[in-house]
XYZ file of C-alpha atoms in Angstrom:
319
model
C 96.038 91.795 138.460
C 96.969 90.059 135.224
C 95.653 89.718 131.682
C 95.113 86.199 130.362
C 95.453 85.192 126.715
C 93.185 82.241 125.878
C 94.968 81.506 123.576
C 97.147 82.312 120.584
C 98.858 78.919 120.991
C 95.675 76.927 120.369
C 91.909 77.368 119.922
C 90.524 76.908 123.420
C 86.971 78.205 122.733
C 86.501 75.835 119.777
C 88.011 72.677 121.286
C 88.771 73.062 124.981
C 85.909 75.189 126.325
C 84.714 72.587 128.837
C 88.259 72.258 130.189
C 88.603 76.024 130.517
C 85.309 76.411 132.361
C 86.343 73.711 134.824
C 89.455 75.789 135.453
C 87.254 78.837 136.075
C 85.199 76.874 138.605
C 88.313 75.759 140.480
C 89.803 79.248 140.312
C 93.220 78.533 138.810
C 95.022 77.092 135.790
C 98.544 75.812 135.133
C 100.513 76.071 131.906
C 103.908 74.816 130.805
C 106.550 77.238 129.585
C 107.023 76.131 125.943
C 110.677 77.187 126.041
C 111.729 75.706 129.356
C 110.785 73.300 132.170
C 108.839 75.806 134.270
C 105.193 75.228 135.146
C 103.253 78.400 135.955
C 100.137 78.577 138.137
C 97.760 81.466 137.411
C 94.669 82.563 139.310
C 91.366 82.696 137.433
C 89.547 84.436 140.236
C 87.842 87.659 139.195
C 89.699 89.767 141.760
C 93.022 88.673 140.200
C 92.109 88.933 136.495
C 92.033 92.319 134.823
C 90.792 90.886 131.513
C 90.721 87.725 129.445
C 91.580 88.049 125.760
C 90.074 85.123 123.866
C 91.166 83.984 120.384
C 89.245 81.584 118.148
C 88.175 80.660 114.637
C 84.858 79.287 115.926
C 83.093 80.356 119.130
C 79.979 78.302 118.406
C 80.772 75.548 120.966
C 81.679 78.183 123.580
C 78.502 80.278 123.439
C 76.772 78.132 126.046
C 79.419 79.121 128.595
C 78.981 82.902 128.328
C 76.398 83.267 131.086
C 78.616 81.352 133.479
C 81.598 83.539 132.565
C 79.479 86.576 133.375
C 78.437 85.157 136.744
C 82.105 84.528 137.531
C 82.705 88.269 137.101
C 85.396 87.831 134.443
C 85.995 90.688 131.994
C 86.438 89.306 128.463
C 86.896 90.432 124.894
C 87.154 88.242 121.835
C 89.350 88.005 118.743
C 87.372 86.190 116.031
C 89.288 84.986 112.961
C 87.247 84.927 109.765
C 88.994 84.867 106.389
C 86.497 83.257 104.033
C 88.959 80.617 102.813
C 86.483 77.865 103.709
C 83.666 79.328 101.596
C 84.896 77.604 98.435
C 85.928 74.002 97.866
C 89.053 75.097 96.007
C 90.389 77.244 98.872
C 89.103 75.192 101.818
C 92.419 73.241 102.137
C 94.033 76.384 103.573
C 91.896 75.902 106.718
C 91.090 72.225 106.651
C 88.680 71.856 109.602
C 87.458 75.422 110.099
C 83.669 75.774 109.630
C 82.236 77.619 106.636
C 81.605 81.379 106.956
C 77.819 81.120 107.414
C 78.284 79.102 110.601
C 81.080 81.340 111.859
C 79.167 84.569 111.179
C 76.141 83.261 113.065
C 78.191 82.732 116.231
C 80.086 86.009 115.655
C 76.795 87.893 115.676
C 75.563 85.962 118.725
C 78.729 86.862 120.615
C 78.295 90.551 119.749
C 74.648 90.467 120.852
C 75.628 88.962 124.207
C 78.328 91.581 124.879
C 78.659 94.395 122.330
C 80.235 95.239 119.005
C 83.208 96.645 120.943
C 83.941 93.295 122.599
C 84.297 91.257 119.384
C 87.269 91.982 117.117
C 87.341 90.601 113.589
C 90.644 89.141 112.383
C 91.091 88.962 108.612
C 94.327 87.154 109.211
C 96.481 86.014 107.558
C 96.097 87.447 104.085
C 97.537 84.740 101.831
C 98.387 85.467 98.220
C 98.071 82.424 95.955
C 97.045 82.003 92.304
C 93.486 81.417 93.589
C 93.486 84.023 96.359
C 94.982 87.050 94.664
C 94.238 90.702 95.496
C 90.927 90.647 93.616
C 89.818 87.575 95.556
C 90.636 89.291 98.853
C 88.788 92.460 97.863
C 85.646 90.510 96.980
C 85.795 88.258 100.027
C 86.550 91.071 102.463
C 83.667 93.166 101.123
C 81.210 90.280 101.518
C 82.348 89.579 105.075
C 82.353 93.270 106.056
C 78.777 93.643 104.818
C 77.653 90.723 106.961
C 79.600 91.755 110.059
C 78.520 95.411 109.976
C 77.082 96.338 113.359
C 78.688 93.335 115.103
C 82.211 94.754 115.353
C 84.024 98.060 115.052
C 87.553 96.710 114.515
C 89.264 94.447 111.996
C 92.868 93.303 112.446
C 94.866 92.080 109.460
C 98.306 90.746 108.670
C 100.044 89.126 105.731
C 101.322 85.550 105.801
C 104.682 85.230 107.530
C 107.234 82.913 105.969
C 108.138 80.823 109.000
C 110.058 77.645 108.113
C 107.329 75.466 109.627
C 104.707 77.280 107.524
C 106.774 76.777 104.388
C 106.996 73.040 105.090
C 103.222 72.717 105.356
C 102.392 74.859 102.336
C 104.689 72.822 100.076
C 102.058 70.080 100.259
C 99.403 72.305 98.664
C 98.469 72.157 94.970
C 100.144 74.742 92.753
C 96.939 76.795 92.652
C 97.206 77.352 96.438
C 100.968 77.744 96.708
C 101.612 81.044 98.561
C 103.712 83.791 97.048
C 104.928 87.096 98.459
C 103.948 90.083 96.279
C 105.855 93.385 96.315
C 105.204 95.636 99.295
C 103.482 98.286 97.166
C 100.866 95.696 96.127
C 100.258 94.829 99.767
C 99.890 98.511 100.614
C 97.442 99.031 97.765
C 95.298 96.119 98.944
C 95.436 97.267 102.569
C 94.235 100.726 101.559
C 91.324 99.253 99.613
C 90.366 97.004 102.537
C 90.430 100.037 104.836
C 87.992 101.877 102.559
C 85.671 98.864 102.431
C 85.815 98.445 106.225
C 85.179 102.154 106.842
C 82.084 102.029 104.641
C 80.673 99.422 107.021
C 81.570 101.175 110.266
C 84.718 99.130 110.886
C 88.227 100.467 111.544
C 91.202 98.597 110.096
C 94.158 97.789 112.380
C 97.515 96.178 111.641
C 98.889 93.152 113.454
C 102.712 93.477 113.394
C 102.639 95.128 109.955
C 104.032 98.610 110.654
C 104.738 99.310 106.970
C 100.968 99.321 106.391
C 100.160 101.927 109.066
C 98.928 104.528 106.590
C 95.809 106.534 107.588
C 93.079 105.512 108.070
C 94.805 102.218 108.986
C 95.892 102.217 112.641
C 98.632 100.298 114.433
C 96.953 97.515 116.351
C 97.609 95.769 119.653
C 95.850 92.433 120.036
C 96.275 92.608 123.820
C 95.242 96.253 123.908
C 95.591 98.394 127.040
C 93.488 101.216 125.558
C 90.616 98.862 124.741
C 90.781 97.226 128.180
C 90.732 100.663 129.823
C 87.776 101.701 127.667
C 85.732 98.578 128.395
C 86.564 98.383 132.126
C 87.569 101.885 133.281
C 87.230 100.896 136.951
C 90.383 98.766 136.603
C 92.645 101.455 135.131
C 94.601 101.763 138.363
C 96.206 98.404 137.576
C 99.018 99.253 135.169
C 99.942 97.194 132.113
C 103.328 97.215 130.431
C 104.156 96.869 126.760
C 105.331 93.301 126.070
C 105.536 92.458 122.343
C 105.468 88.793 121.328
C 107.452 89.404 118.129
C 108.994 92.205 116.114
C 106.621 95.134 115.481
C 104.020 93.652 117.850
C 102.129 96.240 119.912
C 100.718 93.905 122.572
C 100.761 94.463 126.310
C 101.774 91.930 128.928
C 99.603 88.820 129.227
C 99.884 85.213 130.288
C 98.982 82.673 127.625
C 97.597 79.476 129.148
C 97.508 77.448 125.929
C 99.951 74.911 124.500
C 101.516 74.416 121.085
C 100.657 71.337 119.006
C 97.138 71.022 120.438
C 94.892 72.672 117.813
C 93.036 70.333 115.391
C 91.852 73.025 112.941
C 94.502 71.951 110.410
C 95.323 75.411 109.006
C 98.354 75.001 106.749
C 99.783 78.385 107.734
C 99.632 77.768 111.500
C 102.877 78.557 113.325
C 101.551 76.940 116.552
C 101.272 73.406 115.144
C 104.363 71.634 113.847
C 103.044 68.090 114.231
C 99.410 67.698 113.132
C 99.013 64.044 114.239
C 100.323 65.011 117.671
C 97.857 67.905 117.865
C 94.938 65.580 117.096
C 96.227 63.017 119.594
C 96.532 65.604 122.344
C 93.039 66.912 121.625
C 91.509 63.437 121.833
C 93.399 62.585 125.019
C 93.069 65.852 126.949
C 91.561 65.585 130.435
C 88.766 68.058 131.176
C 89.442 67.713 134.913
C 93.189 68.326 134.747
C 94.584 71.736 135.645
C 96.874 71.996 132.586
C 95.916 71.614 128.941
C 98.662 69.039 128.367
C 98.658 66.443 131.117
C 102.135 65.951 132.519
C 101.830 64.406 135.928
C 99.066 64.914 138.512
C 97.102 68.061 139.247
C 98.921 70.525 141.489
C 96.508 72.943 143.170
C 97.984 76.186 144.497
C 99.624 76.017 147.912
C 97.136 78.516 149.320
C 93.675 77.088 149.941
C 91.276 78.613 147.416
C 87.607 78.447 148.405
C 85.162 77.537 145.615
C 84.193 80.309 143.237
C 81.092 82.059 144.503
C 78.734 81.864 141.549
C 75.942 79.561 140.523
C 76.655 76.739 138.074
C 73.593 75.726 136.004
C 72.396 72.189 136.624
C 72.772 71.238 132.947
C 76.453 72.190 132.696
């Protein structure tokens, strides 16, 4: 059995949910290796999937698919990114097309009601220091969000902005008031400790995402693809072993298969490492084929060699 990541390369729930559900109905999906010519075929049948780890900045468009996911017997948990940058006109350019927090929180709470507060993981990520979003701004914003998310999650993952070259190119286009800077590590640690206290007051534990220097109690080292959480949520599948497979330095994630594709997300976040070419991302989004078996269409569909019978669950007539 395998774990699927859907997806840290793009926002499938926000933009490609209909495509993904068609893949669920047909029982398989293909993805292209971003670093080579290989094309990988992966089963989406419940007997082959240990868990699906979803990632999104907006699950609103995906909520209508949850009942069908349940009928398909797929075990899922959800990373939900919510930073508050879009709450103010002055900071909105950091996440150009991400909805405002009120809309995001509404769907966050709906997702937690459908599953549980254990299934939905808040990501306050990345923490960006700019003249407008300094430590005080993050303290205020984090407290407001934690108050509103209390009872809907028990975990918050955080990280600080990484200085990838592609990120630096995008952020150079920002006004001076939003130009990122990297404060000393002790300032980051001080802020992380204060965020942990705020989170704890609202029943939320704070976890790092590839930020080992900040693992100071009560902050815990996080794993976004988390074997312990998967075992806790679905103990009947513990006999299927997972191996540690970090995606980058200091990453604590376990092995998963990411079915997304780079340069396909239209959110327009200036810090995004997964989009180098924004016009190409928008073009690919507009041209993607809901019926195709890969997110980026390169040639015809290629169903698995073995004959897969249709998934045995009921599809609502209005889907």
